[in-house]
Amino acid sequence: MKLLVAVDENAYSRYAVQQSARLAENTWSEVVMLGVEKNRSYFNEDELEQNQAHPKLTMLDRYRTDFLQAMKSDDGLYGTSSDKNFRAKGNKVLEKDASGRKHLFLHLRSGDPVKEVRNESREEESDLVIIGCGHHEGGWGRGSDVPGKIADSVDCSVFVIRENFVPAKIVCCLDHSNISQESLELINQWVSLYGAELEIVGVLKKGELREDLEAKMTEVLDYYLGHGIRALVRVVDEDSLESFIESGAKNELMALWLHQRSPLQKLLHSSKVASLVNHASSSIMIVR
Amino acid sequence: MDMLKALVPVEMTLASNVALRYLCQKAEMLGIGLQPIHVEEPDHKPHSSETGWIRKSWESGLKQAGLEEVQRILQNERLECFVMPNPIVRVGSREEEILSELRLGGHDLFVEGEVANFNTNEFRKRLRSKLYRQMPCPALIVRNMIYSNHIAITLDEKTDMNHLADTFCHLFADKKIDLDICAYAMDDLNQSPHPEELLSEAKEIMTKRGFKPLKTFSLLGSPESAAKSLHDYGMLVVNINRKSNRKSPLTEVLGLASNPILFCW
């Protein structure tokens, strides 16, 4: 699995890094940690030390230390030496290779955070973007809705994780039956990491649960019960879905299975996904 | 004591699948055998309104298809409990056919699955249906596969505790049960009788019948928070007045709960 952990300088990013480390350790993921700085043309980079010209490089180094410290075992999965420098990768990215047996790269890009996270996830072919978020506001700059926009615009799965979030329950909403094995396993990972309860929620269309969706819910339930995971099932009316997601508690993770043809995708298009992510109390995972 | 008979609709649905598995897992605790029933509901196409030989052969075709479906489902589930060898297959209205079988077949329990809805209207509709109002035996609604064998009798001031205890003892006679008793109220101010009084009466009744509860507790607060507090129980046992159309806080709790619910009416 390829993880992209997008970070800024707020405390929630540190928390997101620590949680990413737990997932990475369990799944042996390849990891890229990405910082994004503003475009600046008013000074000459060559006249300054690298860390002075790009202060966020220090931030990335600090998060790398947090990442390694959050791992329970120290078996060289990722590199522990920090003596390498950042080098230019093309003309857009500054990169430090901190790999061990698995890849760990620190990347710094400049520009708009939403575009740069999207570009990075495409170029690195990430499977999951993890991004920290504060409670009751978007974070990533005053009045910004960056996490929501990222959740809406990238092609892969996105986990918007709120600070100090320890899930007691993972609530998975599905309205279509094209669910990949990878996404099931991704949910499985989070359930196991946190020892959380799982609830599978089917979305009713005009009061009915479609036959293929019902069959998929049975399959998903079988999968989790077979893994010894306590899984509950429930349904929600399409009309109440938005308020249902918003009502998620701080200790819940709301996971939404979206794909291009999904009615959920239509129901929660663009601004709605962004708004849900930014205003929900719970952490949210968009599973694609 | 003889094995009790539980009538269970077997259908190709998630709800039926969950109910079958739960029931099988609890078969020993309940001391029951499963009697599958399957009702083929005719559509409104012309062939179903024919009479005589045409109708008879059309109905027997439907029955045969129904029987094959039940057998396929039971085979796929590989249930490890006692399932009566001859599934009952009927053609007609699901509600009417099940009700008639419950009246004539001498079943001790009716069990069916239901996928809980966040909108509790569906649950209220079910309780108000002819089937639920008129069935002659207790009913178990299974919403989830919960492995715990811990049971909570959940009552409010309208619970007929003696009737609940009679039905409970018929089903669980001679079984060793981990039982708690819980009295629900939105708040304990101006409650008459007070939840503590309800609990002490209920404890006395159950203890006299040989089911001493491990714990009794009052549960106060909104139906949402009460439903969450009960979520670890493998079964909630209740007695509600099925003749009444009024919404009660306890039925709201039951509507929101994820647990299987045994109605002792």
XYZ file of C-alpha atoms in Angstrom:
553
model
C 0.000 0.000 0.000
C 1.212 3.506 -0.818
C 0.435 6.153 1.793
C 0.612 9.874 1.269
C 0.607 11.811 4.530
C -0.067 15.502 3.911
C 1.112 17.704 6.778
C 1.099 21.328 7.866
C 2.473 22.882 11.029
C -0.615 22.340 13.233
C -0.862 19.818 16.068
C -3.436 17.721 14.239
C -0.815 16.957 11.571
C 1.486 15.541 14.208
C -1.372 13.338 15.374
C -2.089 12.244 11.792
C 1.595 11.344 11.348
C 1.542 9.184 14.478
C -1.584 7.331 13.344
C -0.099 6.880 9.860
C 2.909 5.247 11.478
C 0.651 2.683 13.165
C -1.012 1.846 9.858
C 2.313 1.762 8.001
C 3.842 -0.568 10.565
C 0.918 -2.967 10.231
C 0.739 -2.933 6.455
C 4.402 -2.362 5.509
C 3.335 0.575 3.434
C 5.458 2.765 1.242
C 5.147 6.275 2.624
C 5.513 9.798 1.306
C 5.193 12.662 3.763
C 4.295 15.855 1.977
C 4.568 19.482 3.085
C 3.347 22.338 0.917
C 4.742 25.862 1.101
C 3.597 29.050 -0.557
C 5.140 30.127 -3.852
C 7.733 32.811 -3.121
C 9.699 34.759 -5.698
C 10.966 37.663 -3.592
C 14.267 36.139 -2.499
C 17.073 34.297 -4.139
C 17.174 30.727 -2.847
C 20.876 30.335 -3.563
C 21.785 33.041 -1.060
C 20.219 31.158 1.851
C 20.787 27.854 3.602
C 18.258 25.227 2.416
C 16.424 25.189 5.775
C 16.244 28.977 5.866
C 14.884 29.187 2.351
C 12.379 26.404 3.062
C 11.457 26.338 6.782
C 8.997 23.516 6.206
C 11.893 21.136 5.577
C 12.640 21.303 9.311
C 8.970 20.557 9.972
C 9.141 17.493 7.717
C 12.256 16.242 9.510
C 10.500 16.655 12.843
C 7.463 14.698 11.608
C 9.752 11.971 10.348
C 11.124 11.601 13.892
C 7.542 11.490 15.223
C 6.685 8.872 12.603
C 9.562 6.612 13.653
C 8.893 7.129 17.366
C 5.234 6.152 16.942
C 6.276 2.718 15.722
C 6.275 0.022 18.346
C 9.100 -1.965 16.791
C 12.380 -0.632 15.509
C 13.334 -3.228 12.925
C 14.611 -0.962 10.163
C 11.337 -0.975 8.245
C 12.061 2.687 7.534
C 15.509 4.328 7.674
C 16.667 5.719 10.993
C 19.654 7.790 9.794
C 18.859 11.457 9.148
C 22.109 12.595 7.554
C 20.824 12.808 3.979
C 19.923 16.176 2.438
C 16.892 17.275 0.517
C 17.515 17.251 -3.237
C 15.515 18.672 -6.094
C 13.323 16.108 -7.827
C 12.475 17.677 -11.168
C 11.802 21.374 -10.743
C 8.775 21.002 -8.485
C 9.692 18.835 -5.530
C 12.380 18.841 -2.874
C 12.903 15.280 -1.745
C 14.686 13.456 1.072
C 15.014 9.688 0.899
C 14.581 8.272 4.391
C 13.879 4.712 3.313
C 14.836 1.557 5.121
C 13.536 -1.749 3.849
C 10.426 0.164 2.771
C 10.245 3.533 1.045
C 9.870 6.634 3.155
C 10.234 9.916 1.297
C 9.851 13.461 2.570
C 8.568 15.797 -0.131
C 8.152 19.554 -0.179
C 6.149 21.245 -2.892
C 5.175 24.862 -3.352
C 1.829 26.142 -4.509
C -1.821 25.589 -3.642
C -2.154 22.753 -1.057
C -5.194 21.152 -2.724
C -3.575 21.034 -6.174
C -0.220 19.904 -4.847
C -1.675 17.062 -2.763
C -3.710 15.951 -5.779
C -0.652 16.114 -8.080
C 1.472 14.254 -5.574
C -1.112 11.508 -5.086
C -1.337 11.041 -8.861
C 2.416 11.046 -9.456
C 3.099 8.667 -6.582
C 0.013 6.554 -7.394
C -1.011 6.686 -3.741
C -3.654 4.321 -2.408
C -4.544 6.446 0.591
C -4.069 10.103 1.481
C -4.024 10.817 5.210
C -4.552 14.382 6.274
C -4.987 15.916 9.726
C -7.824 18.246 10.531
C -8.936 20.266 13.557
C -12.326 20.026 15.232
C -15.041 22.337 13.918
C -12.860 24.029 11.314
C -11.029 23.035 8.202
C -7.561 23.951 9.410
C -4.736 24.366 6.953
C -4.978 28.140 7.256
C -7.616 30.394 8.667
C -11.050 29.842 7.146
C -9.627 27.247 4.763
C -11.464 24.136 3.646
C -8.385 22.339 2.360
C -9.071 18.877 3.895
C -12.579 18.866 2.445
C -11.390 19.932 -0.999
C -8.642 17.313 -0.961
C -11.147 14.638 0.090
C -13.306 15.654 -2.818
C -10.675 16.004 -5.503
C -8.146 13.184 -5.240
C -8.732 9.900 -7.079
C -7.750 7.535 -4.282
C -9.085 6.954 -0.768
C -8.703 9.773 1.755
C -8.686 9.671 5.535
C -9.325 13.024 7.186
C -8.268 12.389 10.745
C -9.086 14.702 13.625
C -6.703 15.394 16.466
C -6.925 13.096 19.498
C -9.361 10.858 17.705
C -9.538 7.341 19.119
C -12.369 5.560 17.353
C -14.731 3.446 19.378
C -16.784 2.747 16.277
C -16.167 2.735 12.544
C -19.333 3.395 10.577
C -19.136 2.325 6.924
C -21.797 3.671 4.563
C -22.306 1.942 1.247
C -24.773 2.461 -1.541
C -23.192 0.411 -4.306
C -21.838 -3.077 -4.625
C -18.486 -2.446 -6.355
C -16.375 -2.585 -3.253
C -12.777 -3.613 -3.680
C -11.029 -6.154 -1.499
C -8.345 -3.517 -0.787
C -10.915 -1.144 0.668
C -12.362 -3.902 2.870
C -8.886 -4.642 4.132
C -8.211 -0.963 4.730
C -11.256 -0.753 6.999
C -10.158 -4.002 8.609
C -6.779 -2.431 9.425
C -8.321 0.512 11.242
C -10.754 -1.729 13.110
C -7.870 -3.922 14.309
C -5.567 -1.000 15.130
C -8.119 0.632 17.385
C -10.066 -2.437 18.520
C -13.124 -0.551 17.296
C -16.632 -1.776 16.705
C -17.805 -1.808 13.116
C -21.181 -0.793 11.759
C -22.101 -1.389 8.123
C -24.767 1.033 6.982
C -26.680 0.463 3.745
C -28.262 3.460 2.039
C -31.933 2.992 1.158
C -33.177 4.373 -2.123
C -36.859 5.257 -1.950
C -37.120 3.168 1.192
C -35.690 0.043 -0.466
C -32.375 -1.707 -0.120
C -31.292 -2.743 -3.617
C -30.818 -6.465 -4.086
C -27.159 -6.234 -5.137
C -26.414 -3.905 -2.237
C -28.090 -6.266 0.213
C -26.001 -9.132 -1.151
C -22.848 -7.014 -0.792
C -23.739 -6.108 2.804
C -24.126 -9.817 3.555
C -20.733 -10.461 1.974
C -19.076 -7.621 3.900
C -20.687 -8.822 7.132
C -19.462 -12.362 6.451
C -15.979 -11.074 5.763
C -15.721 -9.217 9.061
C -17.472 -11.850 11.189
C -15.116 -14.386 9.630
C -12.202 -12.262 10.880
C -13.675 -12.295 14.390
C -14.637 -8.615 14.186
C -17.834 -7.503 15.874
C -19.846 -6.044 13.011
C -23.347 -4.578 13.105
C -25.661 -3.771 10.221
C -28.132 -0.949 9.848
C -29.790 1.054 7.082
C -30.346 4.764 6.571
C -32.711 6.574 4.202
C -31.015 8.459 1.382
C -32.713 11.681 2.502
C -31.273 11.447 6.007
C -27.757 10.446 4.953
C -26.181 13.880 5.219
C -27.532 14.588 8.681
C -26.621 11.043 9.686
C -22.980 11.589 8.675
C -22.895 14.956 10.392
C -24.260 13.389 13.556
C -21.189 11.125 13.847
C -19.585 11.523 17.265
C -15.990 12.603 17.931
C -14.991 9.039 18.678
C -16.471 7.662 15.481
C -14.951 7.248 12.061
C -17.432 7.683 9.242
C -16.257 5.787 6.171
C -18.025 6.467 2.883
C -17.560 4.161 -0.066
C -17.627 6.447 -3.085
C -16.941 5.794 -6.726
C -17.765 7.763 -9.824
C -21.100 6.103 -10.545
C -22.152 5.904 -6.937
C -25.398 7.645 -5.989
C -23.520 8.670 -2.835
C -21.064 10.495 -5.049
C -23.990 12.326 -6.653
C -25.598 12.993 -3.328
C -22.387 14.214 -1.798
C -20.865 15.896 -4.814
C -18.134 18.549 -4.580
C -19.071 21.167 -2.059
C -21.036 18.673 0.012
C -18.126 16.294 0.587
C -15.924 19.289 1.423
C -18.529 20.756 3.730
C -19.151 17.420 5.467
C -15.452 16.879 6.037
C -14.982 20.366 7.382
C -18.004 20.461 9.644
C -18.362 16.895 10.920
C -17.238 16.158 14.465
C -16.045 12.700 13.487
C -13.054 11.729 11.397
C -14.064 10.842 7.858
C -12.687 8.357 5.398
C -13.653 8.457 1.747
C -13.037 4.954 0.412
C -12.623 4.693 -3.335
C -38.353 -30.311 29.062
C -39.307 -30.831 25.406
C -37.531 -28.864 22.739
C -39.312 -25.592 21.956
C -40.307 -24.834 18.386
C -39.351 -21.524 16.789
C -40.993 -20.531 13.512
C -38.441 -18.686 11.358
C -39.052 -17.170 7.917
C -36.196 -18.186 5.609
C -35.624 -15.750 2.757
C -32.831 -14.583 0.520
C -32.224 -11.431 2.578
C -29.578 -10.060 4.888
C -32.106 -9.878 7.731
C -33.059 -13.548 7.379
C -29.402 -14.549 7.150
C -28.522 -12.699 10.381
C -31.572 -14.116 12.187
C -30.724 -17.714 11.221
C -27.152 -17.432 12.391
C -28.039 -15.697 15.623
C -30.726 -18.213 16.375
C -28.447 -21.124 15.741
C -25.809 -19.624 17.971
C -28.427 -19.199 20.743
C -30.263 -22.476 20.080
C -28.724 -24.183 23.083
C -29.410 -21.269 25.415
C -33.033 -21.215 24.281
C -33.390 -24.982 23.877
C -35.133 -24.600 20.533
C -35.397 -26.244 17.175
C -35.928 -24.144 14.070
C -39.011 -24.605 11.924
C -38.318 -22.784 8.640
C -41.228 -21.178 6.821
C -41.132 -19.550 3.417
C -43.991 -17.634 1.846
C -44.073 -16.987 -1.884
C -46.112 -13.849 -2.428
C -47.925 -14.015 -5.780
C -47.520 -11.061 -8.087
C -50.497 -9.431 -9.727
C -49.948 -10.842 -13.195
C -52.899 -12.574 -14.914
C -51.621 -16.148 -14.418
C -51.935 -15.807 -10.667
C -55.618 -14.940 -10.864
C -56.603 -17.981 -12.957
C -58.728 -20.689 -11.346
C -58.901 -24.474 -11.253
C -56.153 -26.645 -12.681
C -54.171 -23.720 -14.119
C -53.993 -22.018 -10.746
C -53.183 -25.248 -8.929
C -50.246 -26.096 -11.147
C -49.029 -22.485 -11.045
C -49.168 -22.556 -7.224
C -47.389 -25.881 -6.983
C -44.685 -24.500 -9.284
C -44.264 -21.526 -6.961
C -44.168 -23.797 -3.924
C -41.534 -25.977 -5.507
C -39.412 -22.930 -6.338
C -39.852 -21.688 -2.759
C -38.847 -25.047 -1.325
C -35.730 -25.169 -3.474
C -34.796 -21.652 -2.372
C -35.163 -22.536 1.319
C -33.142 -25.706 0.893
C -30.416 -23.802 -0.942
C -30.251 -21.140 1.770
C -30.151 -23.688 4.592
C -27.498 -25.695 2.797
C -25.329 -22.614 2.200
C -25.585 -21.526 5.814
C -24.444 -24.933 7.132
C -26.281 -24.327 10.397
C -25.093 -26.362 13.327
C -28.348 -26.367 15.267
C -31.468 -28.484 14.969
C -33.500 -27.473 11.929
C -36.809 -29.296 11.319
C -36.379 -31.371 8.180
C -39.554 -30.212 6.421
C -39.694 -26.496 5.695
C -43.217 -25.076 5.476
C -43.760 -23.425 2.111
C -46.911 -21.425 1.419
C -48.247 -19.220 -1.342
C -50.110 -16.095 -0.334
C -49.709 -12.976 1.779
C -46.633 -13.265 4.002
C -48.357 -11.733 6.995
C -51.532 -13.822 6.707
C -49.747 -17.107 6.083
C -47.302 -16.668 8.966
C -50.101 -15.622 11.302
C -52.184 -18.633 10.347
C -49.214 -20.997 10.854
C -48.498 -19.439 14.261
C -52.130 -19.914 15.280
C -52.420 -23.506 14.109
C -48.906 -24.863 14.432
C -48.402 -24.523 18.200
C -45.092 -22.712 17.895
C -43.425 -21.431 21.050
C -41.625 -18.522 19.454
C -41.610 -16.478 16.264
C -38.219 -15.234 15.126
C -37.420 -12.922 12.252
C -34.603 -10.684 11.186
C -34.800 -6.942 10.682
C -32.087 -4.579 9.532
C -32.407 -1.663 11.929
C -33.145 1.721 10.423
C -32.025 5.022 11.924
C -35.551 6.159 11.194
C -37.541 4.321 13.864
C -40.841 4.588 11.939
C -40.217 1.225 10.288
C -39.913 -0.439 13.661
C -43.127 1.171 14.919
C -44.870 0.098 11.713
C -43.775 -3.461 12.357
C -45.110 -3.422 15.919
C -48.411 -2.046 14.648
C -48.781 -4.656 11.911
C -51.519 -7.267 12.125
C -48.908 -10.019 12.470
C -47.305 -8.521 15.550
C -50.552 -7.432 17.161
C -52.212 -10.808 16.791
C -49.479 -13.420 17.017
C -50.195 -15.895 19.804
C -46.592 -16.407 20.952
C -43.561 -14.320 21.898
C -41.528 -12.761 19.085
C -37.801 -12.312 18.726
C -36.605 -9.624 16.322
C -32.957 -10.148 15.407
C -31.061 -7.139 14.149
C -27.499 -8.210 14.580
C -25.298 -11.145 15.233
C -24.323 -10.426 18.850
C -22.432 -13.267 20.442
C -22.928 -12.310 24.088
C -25.335 -14.518 26.068
C -25.923 -11.759 28.594
C -29.612 -10.800 28.685
C -31.231 -7.593 29.933
C -34.887 -7.401 30.888
C -35.698 -3.815 29.976
C -38.806 -2.363 31.546
C -40.689 0.849 32.149
C -43.668 1.777 34.291
C -46.097 0.149 31.820
C -44.397 -3.263 31.802
C -46.577 -6.162 32.962
C -43.763 -7.803 34.898
C -45.734 -10.904 35.934
C -46.699 -11.655 32.354
C -43.136 -11.035 31.165
C -41.814 -13.381 33.861
C -44.303 -16.151 32.894
C -43.294 -16.036 29.238
C -39.593 -15.711 30.040
C -39.725 -18.748 32.342
C -41.518 -20.809 29.696
C -38.723 -20.079 27.219
C -35.738 -20.271 29.537
C -36.904 -22.893 32.064
C -34.000 -24.845 33.613
C -31.418 -22.766 31.717
C -28.564 -20.945 33.389
C -28.917 -17.358 32.262
C -26.774 -14.250 32.900
C -29.522 -11.756 33.531
C -29.626 -8.053 34.357
C -32.751 -5.966 34.898
C -32.889 -2.416 33.688
C -35.611 0.183 34.239
C -35.705 2.933 31.621
C -37.048 6.446 32.121
C -36.150 9.755 30.487
C -35.540 11.096 34.019
C -36.361 9.914 37.501
C -38.178 13.032 38.629
C -41.941 12.686 39.031
C -41.822 9.060 37.929
C -44.516 7.011 39.535
C -43.592 4.347 40.326
C -39.963 5.395 40.658
C -37.487 3.279 38.577
C -35.961 1.921 41.803
C -39.365 0.585 42.885
C -39.859 -1.058 39.486
C -36.461 -2.686 39.786
C -37.032 -4.001 43.272
C -40.410 -5.494 42.291
C -38.961 -7.025 39.105
C -35.994 -8.478 41.001
C -38.332 -10.091 43.539
C -40.531 -11.619 40.825
C -37.601 -13.030 38.852
C -35.748 -14.293 41.937
C -38.871 -16.157 43.113
C -38.905 -17.938 39.773
C -35.288 -18.941 40.049
C -33.687 -16.252 37.854
C -31.755 -14.053 40.243
C -30.434 -11.050 38.301
C -26.708 -10.330 38.443
C -27.366 -6.606 38.379
C -30.312 -4.201 38.425
C -29.949 -0.624 37.258
C -31.994 2.338 36.175
C -31.172 3.865 32.832
C -31.971 7.549 32.481
C -31.564 9.919 29.574
C -32.470 10.174 25.927
C -33.505 7.067 23.958
C -30.303 7.442 21.874
C -27.994 7.328 24.879
C -30.015 4.508 26.470
C -29.810 2.418 23.274
C -26.024 2.936 23.232
C -25.684 1.906 26.883
C -27.449 -1.386 26.207
C -25.486 -2.285 23.116
C -23.400 -5.097 24.603
C -26.356 -7.275 25.564
C -26.996 -10.332 23.444
C -30.750 -9.926 23.921
C -33.174 -7.375 25.357
C -36.355 -8.822 26.843
C -39.400 -6.558 27.011
C -43.127 -6.528 27.506
C -44.986 -3.747 25.731
C -48.662 -3.059 25.283
C -49.249 -3.981 21.646
C -52.803 -2.688 21.677
C -51.630 0.871 22.227
C -50.740 3.124 19.303
C -48.922 5.627 21.474
C -45.221 6.218 21.108
C -43.458 5.496 24.361
C -39.873 6.403 25.293
C -39.136 2.685 25.747
C -40.263 1.804 22.214
C -38.002 4.624 20.967
C -35.073 2.974 22.776
C -35.997 -0.367 21.226
C -36.300 1.242 17.793
C -32.757 2.574 18.053
C -31.123 -0.431 19.684
C -28.830 -2.736 17.694
C -29.640 -5.748 19.864
C -32.007 -8.628 19.256
C -35.276 -7.969 21.130
C -37.523 -10.613 22.647
C -41.117 -9.445 23.039
C -42.886 -11.313 25.832
C -46.498 -10.344 25.267
